[in-house]
């Protein structure tokens, strides 16, 4: 089935959300599912079952009220009218403990009976990573899931392990119940319209693809600063840190979109094969090209070790050693309590000979040259920076910008948020924007030198852009932020 615009509609589904009363479900999953329902993108028949440990588990009515509160606070569409009335009636709750999964098993059986036939099952593990193995084992033991195309699908949340050994162990646990075609390791960055647009920008435009290589590009930056602190998440952050939390799962994924070769088609197999080739071409992280930082006051946060060496900031240079990218540095930066929240990719182009304009060029020689900046925060924009003649009787040169903005260029269109797009893809069985077990293990392998021999953290002031040494890391280039507006 498809919508009137040709968008495919998933088969009938039972969607089970583990951790349904948690923060992720409240902020993203429940509002996102209602937005999909309101847009006519959920199956003709479906049921959504929340699940959590039995202690303190809500009733069906309490879960519906919880969902309504979540959609009211975080949803793009308000929970009102016939649309909400119909949606909330399809919400139920089934508690599950490893030694007592019966309430969940009964809830799934009741949902299957109400829908009729053989609806697909999608399990979303919106739970701490440490809890994922026991839930996967529960699904296998209860026969709620099994290997094979009719055995259900599972969405796994990051981090996918904390090092190579734990990633391998986690993959083995998932593979004991699901085969790889049933596992959807979610990274909401890859569901963003502006990230997917990188593929269109590169491969659908004759203007771009011929110059997207080491002959024309001088450097690439992927910059994801966050203005917030750890916000009470010390237990999680002390075990994870900025590199594990953001770089392995998010920034390396975005890097692959910037660096891949053109796939033969935009399908899961070819696209994921090309991403894997990028990871195979990457050199292991060189600790000499890494800056780890910790914002002043972090060690005073509740739950943080007073002598903690956990990084709240990381910047690093990585290399993709293949024919297209050899010699082009990729600079990645992310952290907490930085100057502002941004999500950007900056492509810096090589400078042409300026002899013809050498007198005028003195005015701009100390500034960044031509560059393309992609903002992949929602709704996102793309700007191109180049030189132009300043009006007047002399040959004076100045920097100018051209900009494309999603919200003004496609003002009549309503897109899906990252999680919404990826949940829909999982129901459709499209793994194009999800990561393979082999890729995750390769990224942890590349990260091993840093994890085993991390340089000491350097202090930085909240509201700054990180330790001062990041400027030495990127030299002779410059960070596009904070001046890249």
PDB file of N, CA and C in Angstrom, residues 58-70 84 87-93:
ATOM      1  N   UNK A  58       2.472   1.336  34.771  1.00  0.00           N
ATOM      2  CA  UNK A  58       1.157   1.969  34.698  1.00  0.00           C
ATOM      3  C   UNK A  58       0.097   1.034  34.144  1.00  0.00           C
ATOM      4  N   UNK A  59      -1.146   1.382  34.386  1.00  0.00           N
ATOM      5  CA  UNK A  59      -2.258   0.703  33.728  1.00  0.00           C
ATOM      6  C   UNK A  59      -2.371   1.230  32.303  1.00  0.00           C
ATOM      7  N   UNK A  60      -3.260   0.621  31.516  1.00  0.00           N
ATOM      8  CA  UNK A  60      -3.477   1.114  30.152  1.00  0.00           C
ATOM      9  C   UNK A  60      -3.893   2.584  30.171  1.00  0.00           C
ATOM     10  N   UNK A  61      -4.814   2.931  31.043  1.00  0.00           N
ATOM     11  CA  UNK A  61      -5.305   4.315  31.089  1.00  0.00           C
ATOM     12  C   UNK A  61      -4.205   5.275  31.533  1.00  0.00           C
ATOM     13  N   UNK A  62      -3.394   4.857  32.491  1.00  0.00           N
ATOM     14  CA  UNK A  62      -2.292   5.717  32.930  1.00  0.00           C
ATOM     15  C   UNK A  62      -1.263   5.894  31.819  1.00  0.00           C
ATOM     16  N   UNK A  63      -1.026   4.825  31.061  1.00  0.00           N
ATOM     17  CA  UNK A  63      -0.073   4.937  29.947  1.00  0.00           C
ATOM     18  C   UNK A  63      -0.618   5.868  28.867  1.00  0.00           C
ATOM     19  N   UNK A  64      -1.893   5.809  28.600  1.00  0.00           N
ATOM     20  CA  UNK A  64      -2.494   6.718  27.612  1.00  0.00           C
ATOM     21  C   UNK A  64      -2.386   8.166  28.065  1.00  0.00           C
ATOM     22  N   UNK A  65      -2.578   8.402  29.349  1.00  0.00           N
ATOM     23  CA  UNK A  65      -2.426   9.766  29.855  1.00  0.00           C
ATOM     24  C   UNK A  65      -0.968  10.211  29.773  1.00  0.00           C
ATOM     25  N   UNK A  66      -0.053   9.293  30.071  1.00  0.00           N
ATOM     26  CA  UNK A  66       1.377   9.593  29.946  1.00  0.00           C
ATOM     27  C   UNK A  66       1.729   9.964  28.502  1.00  0.00           C
ATOM     28  N   UNK A  67       1.174   9.199  27.569  1.00  0.00           N
ATOM     29  CA  UNK A  67       1.425   9.482  26.155  1.00  0.00           C
ATOM     30  C   UNK A  67       0.855  10.840  25.760  1.00  0.00           C
ATOM     31  N   UNK A  68      -0.323  11.153  26.249  1.00  0.00           N
ATOM     32  CA  UNK A  68      -0.946  12.442  25.925  1.00  0.00           C
ATOM     33  C   UNK A  68      -0.107  13.599  26.466  1.00  0.00           C
ATOM     34  N   UNK A  69       0.384  13.441  27.674  1.00  0.00           N
ATOM     35  CA  UNK A  69       1.238  14.479  28.262  1.00  0.00           C
ATOM     36  C   UNK A  69       2.516  14.648  27.444  1.00  0.00           C
ATOM     37  N   UNK A  70       3.088  13.536  26.999  1.00  0.00           N
ATOM     38  CA  UNK A  70       4.316  13.586  26.207  1.00  0.00           C
ATOM     39  C   UNK A  70       4.085  14.289  24.878  1.00  0.00           C
ATOM     40  N   UNK A  84      -6.550  11.999  17.832  1.00  0.00           N
ATOM     41  CA  UNK A  84      -6.005  11.523  19.104  1.00  0.00           C
ATOM     42  C   UNK A  84      -6.902  10.448  19.719  1.00  0.00           C
ATOM     43  N   UNK A  87      -6.027   7.264  18.123  1.00  0.00           N
ATOM     44  CA  UNK A  87      -4.668   6.831  18.421  1.00  0.00           C
ATOM     45  C   UNK A  87      -4.562   6.262  19.827  1.00  0.00           C
ATOM     46  N   UNK A  88      -5.110   6.950  20.811  1.00  0.00           N
ATOM     47  CA  UNK A  88      -4.908   6.519  22.194  1.00  0.00           C
ATOM     48  C   UNK A  88      -5.607   5.192  22.488  1.00  0.00           C
ATOM     49  N   UNK A  89      -6.647   4.874  21.748  1.00  0.00           N
ATOM     50  CA  UNK A  89      -7.316   3.597  21.961  1.00  0.00           C
ATOM     51  C   UNK A  89      -6.457   2.415  21.521  1.00  0.00           C
ATOM     52  N   UNK A  90      -5.400   2.711  20.754  1.00  0.00           N
ATOM     53  CA  UNK A  90      -4.517   1.658  20.265  1.00  0.00           C
ATOM     54  C   UNK A  90      -3.273   1.513  21.141  1.00  0.00           C
ATOM     55  N   UNK A  91      -3.245   2.236  22.266  1.00  0.00           N
ATOM     56  CA  UNK A  91      -2.140   2.165  23.210  1.00  0.00           C
ATOM     57  C   UNK A  91      -2.501   1.257  24.382  1.00  0.00           C
ATOM     58  N   UNK A  92      -1.649   0.296  24.680  1.00  0.00           N
ATOM     59  CA  UNK A  92      -1.819  -0.543  25.865  1.00  0.00           C
ATOM     60  C   UNK A  92      -0.463  -0.709  26.534  1.00  0.00           C
ATOM     61  N   UNK A  93      -0.473  -1.341  27.703  1.00  0.00           N
ATOM     62  CA  UNK A  93       0.792  -1.526  28.430  1.00  0.00           C
ATOM     63  C   UNK A  93       0.910  -2.977  28.869  1.00  0.00           C
TER      64      UNK A  93
END
